[in-house]
Short mmCIF file of C-alpha atoms in Angstrom, two decimals:
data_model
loop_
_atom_site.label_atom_id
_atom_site.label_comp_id
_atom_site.label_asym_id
_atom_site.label_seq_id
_atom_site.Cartn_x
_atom_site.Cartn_y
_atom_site.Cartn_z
CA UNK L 24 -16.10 10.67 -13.23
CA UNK L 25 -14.06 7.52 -12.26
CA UNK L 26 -10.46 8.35 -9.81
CA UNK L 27 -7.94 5.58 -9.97
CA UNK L 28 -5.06 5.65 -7.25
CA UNK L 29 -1.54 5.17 -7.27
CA UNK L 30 0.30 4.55 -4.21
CA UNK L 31 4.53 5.14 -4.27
CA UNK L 32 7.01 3.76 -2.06
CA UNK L 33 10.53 3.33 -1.86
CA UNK L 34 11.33 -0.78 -2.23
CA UNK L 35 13.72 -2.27 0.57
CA UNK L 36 16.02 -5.09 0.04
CA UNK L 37 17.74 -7.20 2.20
CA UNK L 38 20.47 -9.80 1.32
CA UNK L 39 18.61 -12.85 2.67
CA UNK L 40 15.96 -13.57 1.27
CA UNK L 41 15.72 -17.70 1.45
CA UNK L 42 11.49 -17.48 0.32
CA UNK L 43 9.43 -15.06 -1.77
CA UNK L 44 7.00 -13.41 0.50
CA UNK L 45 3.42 -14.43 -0.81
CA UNK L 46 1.11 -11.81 -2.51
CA UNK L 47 -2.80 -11.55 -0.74
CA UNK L 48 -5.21 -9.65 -3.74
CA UNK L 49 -8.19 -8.51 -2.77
CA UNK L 50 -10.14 -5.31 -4.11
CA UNK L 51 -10.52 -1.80 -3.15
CA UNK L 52 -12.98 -1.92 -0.12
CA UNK L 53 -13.20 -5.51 0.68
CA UNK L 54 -12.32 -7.29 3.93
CA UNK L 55 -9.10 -9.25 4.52
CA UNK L 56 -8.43 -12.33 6.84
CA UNK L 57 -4.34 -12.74 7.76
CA UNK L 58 -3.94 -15.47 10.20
CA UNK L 59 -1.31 -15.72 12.51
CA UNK L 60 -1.12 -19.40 14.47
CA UNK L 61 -1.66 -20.50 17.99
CA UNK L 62 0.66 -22.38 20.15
CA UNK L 63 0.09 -22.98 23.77
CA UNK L 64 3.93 -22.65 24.40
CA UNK L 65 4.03 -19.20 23.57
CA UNK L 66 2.95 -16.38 25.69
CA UNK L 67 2.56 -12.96 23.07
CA UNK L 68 1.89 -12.32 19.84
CA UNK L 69 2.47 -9.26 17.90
CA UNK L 70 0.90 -7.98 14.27
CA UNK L 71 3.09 -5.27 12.06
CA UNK L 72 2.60 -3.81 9.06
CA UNK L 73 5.87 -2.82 6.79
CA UNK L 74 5.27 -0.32 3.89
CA UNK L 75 8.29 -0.45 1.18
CA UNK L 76 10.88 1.62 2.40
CA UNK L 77 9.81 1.91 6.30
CA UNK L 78 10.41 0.18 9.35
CA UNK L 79 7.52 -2.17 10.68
CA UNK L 80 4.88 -0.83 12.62
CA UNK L 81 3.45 -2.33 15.45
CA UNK L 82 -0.67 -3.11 14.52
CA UNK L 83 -1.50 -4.99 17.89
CA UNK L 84 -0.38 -6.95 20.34
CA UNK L 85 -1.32 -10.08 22.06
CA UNK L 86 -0.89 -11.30 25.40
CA UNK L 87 -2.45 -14.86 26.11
CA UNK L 88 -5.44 -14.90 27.88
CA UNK L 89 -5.86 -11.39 27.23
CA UNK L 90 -7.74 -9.44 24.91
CA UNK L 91 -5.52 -7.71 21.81
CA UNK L 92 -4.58 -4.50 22.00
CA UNK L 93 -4.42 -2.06 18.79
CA UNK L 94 -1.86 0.04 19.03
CA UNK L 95 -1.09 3.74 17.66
CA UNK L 96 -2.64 4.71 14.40
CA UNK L 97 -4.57 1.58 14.07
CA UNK L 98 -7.04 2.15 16.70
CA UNK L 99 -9.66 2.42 14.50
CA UNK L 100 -12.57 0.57 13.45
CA UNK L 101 -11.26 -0.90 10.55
CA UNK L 102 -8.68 -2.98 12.99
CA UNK L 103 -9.87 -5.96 14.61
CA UNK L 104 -7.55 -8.86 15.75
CA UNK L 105 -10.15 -12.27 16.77
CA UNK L 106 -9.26 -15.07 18.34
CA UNK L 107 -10.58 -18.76 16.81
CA UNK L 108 -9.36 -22.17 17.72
CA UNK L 109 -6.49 -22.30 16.13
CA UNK L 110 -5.18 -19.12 14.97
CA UNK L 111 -5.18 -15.32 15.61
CA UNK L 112 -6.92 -13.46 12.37
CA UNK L 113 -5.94 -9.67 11.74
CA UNK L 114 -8.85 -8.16 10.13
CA UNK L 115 -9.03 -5.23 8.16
CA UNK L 116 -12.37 -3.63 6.73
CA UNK L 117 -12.92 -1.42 4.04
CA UNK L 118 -9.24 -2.04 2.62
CA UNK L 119 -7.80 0.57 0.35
CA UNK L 120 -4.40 1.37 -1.58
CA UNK L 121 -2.88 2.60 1.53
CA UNK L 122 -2.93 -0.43 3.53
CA UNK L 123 -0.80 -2.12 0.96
CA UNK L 124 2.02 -3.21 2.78
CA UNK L 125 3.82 -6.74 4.23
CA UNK L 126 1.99 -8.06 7.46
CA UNK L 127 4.03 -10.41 9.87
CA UNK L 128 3.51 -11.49 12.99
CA UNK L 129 5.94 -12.10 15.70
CA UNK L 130 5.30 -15.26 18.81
CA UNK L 131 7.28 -16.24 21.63
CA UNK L 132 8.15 -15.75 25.49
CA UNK L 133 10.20 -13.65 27.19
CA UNK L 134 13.22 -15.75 26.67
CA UNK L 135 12.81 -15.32 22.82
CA UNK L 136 10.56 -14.27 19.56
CA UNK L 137 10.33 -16.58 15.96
CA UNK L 138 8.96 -14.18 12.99
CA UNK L 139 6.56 -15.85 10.25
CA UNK L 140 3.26 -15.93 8.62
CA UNK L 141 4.26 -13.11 6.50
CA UNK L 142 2.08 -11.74 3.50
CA UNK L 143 2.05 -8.76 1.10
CA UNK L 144 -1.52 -7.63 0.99
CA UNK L 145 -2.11 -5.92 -2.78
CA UNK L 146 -4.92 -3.72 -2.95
CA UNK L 147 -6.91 -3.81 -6.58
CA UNK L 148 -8.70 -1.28 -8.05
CA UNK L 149 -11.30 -2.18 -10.45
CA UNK L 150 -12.32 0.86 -12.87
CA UNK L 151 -13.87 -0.34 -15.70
CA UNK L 152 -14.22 2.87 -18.54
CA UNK L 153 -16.45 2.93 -21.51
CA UNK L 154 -15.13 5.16 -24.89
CA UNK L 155 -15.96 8.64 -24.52
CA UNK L 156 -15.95 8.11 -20.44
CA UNK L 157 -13.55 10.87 -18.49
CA UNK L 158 -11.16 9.70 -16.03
CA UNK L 159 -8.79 11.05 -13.49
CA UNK L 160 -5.42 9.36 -12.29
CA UNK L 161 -4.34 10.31 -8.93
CA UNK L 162 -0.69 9.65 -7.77
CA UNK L 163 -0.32 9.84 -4.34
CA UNK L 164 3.18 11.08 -2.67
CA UNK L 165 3.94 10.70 1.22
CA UNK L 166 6.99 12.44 2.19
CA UNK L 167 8.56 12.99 5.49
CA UNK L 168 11.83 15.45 4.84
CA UNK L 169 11.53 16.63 1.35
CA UNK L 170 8.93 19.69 0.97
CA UNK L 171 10.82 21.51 -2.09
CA UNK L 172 9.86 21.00 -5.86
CA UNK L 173 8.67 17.48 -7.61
CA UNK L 174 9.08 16.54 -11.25
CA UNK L 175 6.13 14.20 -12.19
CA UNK L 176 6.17 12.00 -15.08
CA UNK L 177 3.42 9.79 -16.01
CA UNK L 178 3.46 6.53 -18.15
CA UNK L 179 1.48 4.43 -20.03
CA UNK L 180 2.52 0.35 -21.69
CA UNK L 181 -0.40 -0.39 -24.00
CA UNK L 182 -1.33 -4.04 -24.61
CA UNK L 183 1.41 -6.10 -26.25
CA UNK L 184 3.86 -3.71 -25.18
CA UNK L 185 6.85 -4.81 -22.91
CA UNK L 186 7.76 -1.31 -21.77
CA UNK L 187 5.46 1.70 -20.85
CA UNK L 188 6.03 5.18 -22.58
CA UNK L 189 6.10 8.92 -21.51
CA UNK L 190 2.60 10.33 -22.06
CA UNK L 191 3.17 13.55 -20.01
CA UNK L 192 5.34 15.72 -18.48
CA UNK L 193 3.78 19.08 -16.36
CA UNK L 194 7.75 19.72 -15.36
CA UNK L 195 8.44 21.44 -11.78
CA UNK L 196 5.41 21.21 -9.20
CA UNK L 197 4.99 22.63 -5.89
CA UNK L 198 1.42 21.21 -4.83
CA UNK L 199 0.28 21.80 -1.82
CA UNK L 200 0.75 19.31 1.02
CA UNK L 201 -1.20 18.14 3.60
CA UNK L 202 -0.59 16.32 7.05
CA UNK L 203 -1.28 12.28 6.18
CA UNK L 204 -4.52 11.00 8.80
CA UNK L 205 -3.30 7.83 7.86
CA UNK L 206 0.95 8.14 8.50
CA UNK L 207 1.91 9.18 11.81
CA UNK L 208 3.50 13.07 11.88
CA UNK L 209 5.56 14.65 10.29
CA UNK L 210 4.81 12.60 6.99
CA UNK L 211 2.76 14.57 4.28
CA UNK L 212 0.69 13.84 1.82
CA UNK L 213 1.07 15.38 -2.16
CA UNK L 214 -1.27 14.59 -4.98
CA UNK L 215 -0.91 14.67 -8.45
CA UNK L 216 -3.90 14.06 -11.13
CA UNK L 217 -3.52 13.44 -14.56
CA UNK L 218 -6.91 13.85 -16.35
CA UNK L 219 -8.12 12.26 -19.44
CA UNK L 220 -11.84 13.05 -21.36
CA UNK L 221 -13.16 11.46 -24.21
CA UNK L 222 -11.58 7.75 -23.43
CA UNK L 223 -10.92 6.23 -26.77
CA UNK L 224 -9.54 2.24 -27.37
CA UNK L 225 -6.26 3.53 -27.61
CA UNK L 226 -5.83 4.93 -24.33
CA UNK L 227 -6.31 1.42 -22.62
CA UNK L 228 -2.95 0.19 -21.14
CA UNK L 229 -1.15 0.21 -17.59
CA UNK L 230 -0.60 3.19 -16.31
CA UNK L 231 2.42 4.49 -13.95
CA UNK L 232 3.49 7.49 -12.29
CA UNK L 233 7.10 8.62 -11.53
CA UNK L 234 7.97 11.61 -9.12
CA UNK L 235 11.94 12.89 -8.94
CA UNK L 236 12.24 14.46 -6.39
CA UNK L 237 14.96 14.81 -3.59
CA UNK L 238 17.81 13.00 -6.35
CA UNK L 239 15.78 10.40 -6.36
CA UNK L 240 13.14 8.82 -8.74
CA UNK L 241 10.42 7.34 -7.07
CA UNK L 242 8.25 4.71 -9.54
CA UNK L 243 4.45 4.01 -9.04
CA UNK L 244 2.28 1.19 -8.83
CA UNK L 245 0.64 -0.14 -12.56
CA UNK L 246 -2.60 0.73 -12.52
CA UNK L 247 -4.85 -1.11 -15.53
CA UNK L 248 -7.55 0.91 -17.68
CA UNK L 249 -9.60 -1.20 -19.32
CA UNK L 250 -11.71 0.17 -21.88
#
């Protein structure tokens, strides 16, 4: 049995917006390198990580001469910030849907902070299906306030298709919730699954999931099934 994951989040905009942020791929698992320069001027550095729709979180901090410092929920192993000639890398191991999000890092003194180096890290999934292969979509729903009912709709845009259809509609859910180990509290976790058996040609496409909930309709990352 193959799982494919969909992560949701709300998109933030701002009004300025002078350069597209540039996209980092790399696959589910792997090990990603963001770089943040060196300057002998400046005395601190600091990592974040922003998730659509959230405020930036602090991932470590740097005073010069000093070692980093993880802070909060990412004082884990899968953290690392290391020092080279020329740059400080954030490393992150064993990468996975949930650390999709726009890194940035922030340098200065104490008279003043410049912002750069920023990069939205995508997270791949590879799931490659045969025919007659059984599959199992998972759409993934944090949520902080809203613990009533959620409508989920799932999509799918086959190939040559410019917009994805309704496949299927389960109506009103109340799934059990869980605390998130991976958002700080009181943000919960809901999943939804959508399970297909027998795979044939025609179910390859990109797949989406939508959940209403809260008067709002909250749209999923594509997922590809390649058959």
């Amino acid at each position: 049995m193959i799982r494919i994951y969909l992560l949701w989040g709300l998109l933030s905009q701002t009004e300025d917006a002078p350069q597209p942020i540039p996209v980092t791929t790399r696959l589910f698992g792997d090990t990603v390198s963001l770089p943040c320069p060196k300057a002998e001027s400046q005395q601190f550095l600091y990592w974040y990580r922003q998730t659509v729709g959230q405020l930036p979180n602090l991932v470590a901090s740097v005073s010069y001469g000093s070692e980093p410092v993880l802070k909060g929920e990412f004082k884990n192993p899968r953290f690392k910030v290391e020092e080279s000639e020329y740059v400080y890398n954030l490393i992150i191991r064993n990468i996975s849907t949930l650390d999709e999000a726009t890194y940035f890092c922030g340098m200065g003194t104490i008279y003043g902070m410049n912002y750069g180096n920023a990069t939205f890290l995508a997270v791949k999934v590879s799931a490659p299906v045969h025919p007659g292969d059984y599959v199992t979509l998972q759409c993934t729903v944090l949520s902080e306030t809203c613990t009533g009912e959620h409508s989920v709709y799932w999509f799918r845009a086959g190939s040559g298709e410019s917009h994805p259809g309704v496949i299927y509609t389960p109506g009103n859910r109340r799934d059990e919730c869980e605390k998130s180990p991976v958002t700080p509290s009181p943000t919960k976790s809901c999943v939804y699954s959508l399970s297909k058996n027998n795979l044939s040609l025609s179910d390859a496409g990109t797949y989406y999931c939508a959940v209403a909930t809260c008067g709002e309709i909250l749209f999923g990352n594509g997922t590809n099934l390649n058959i």
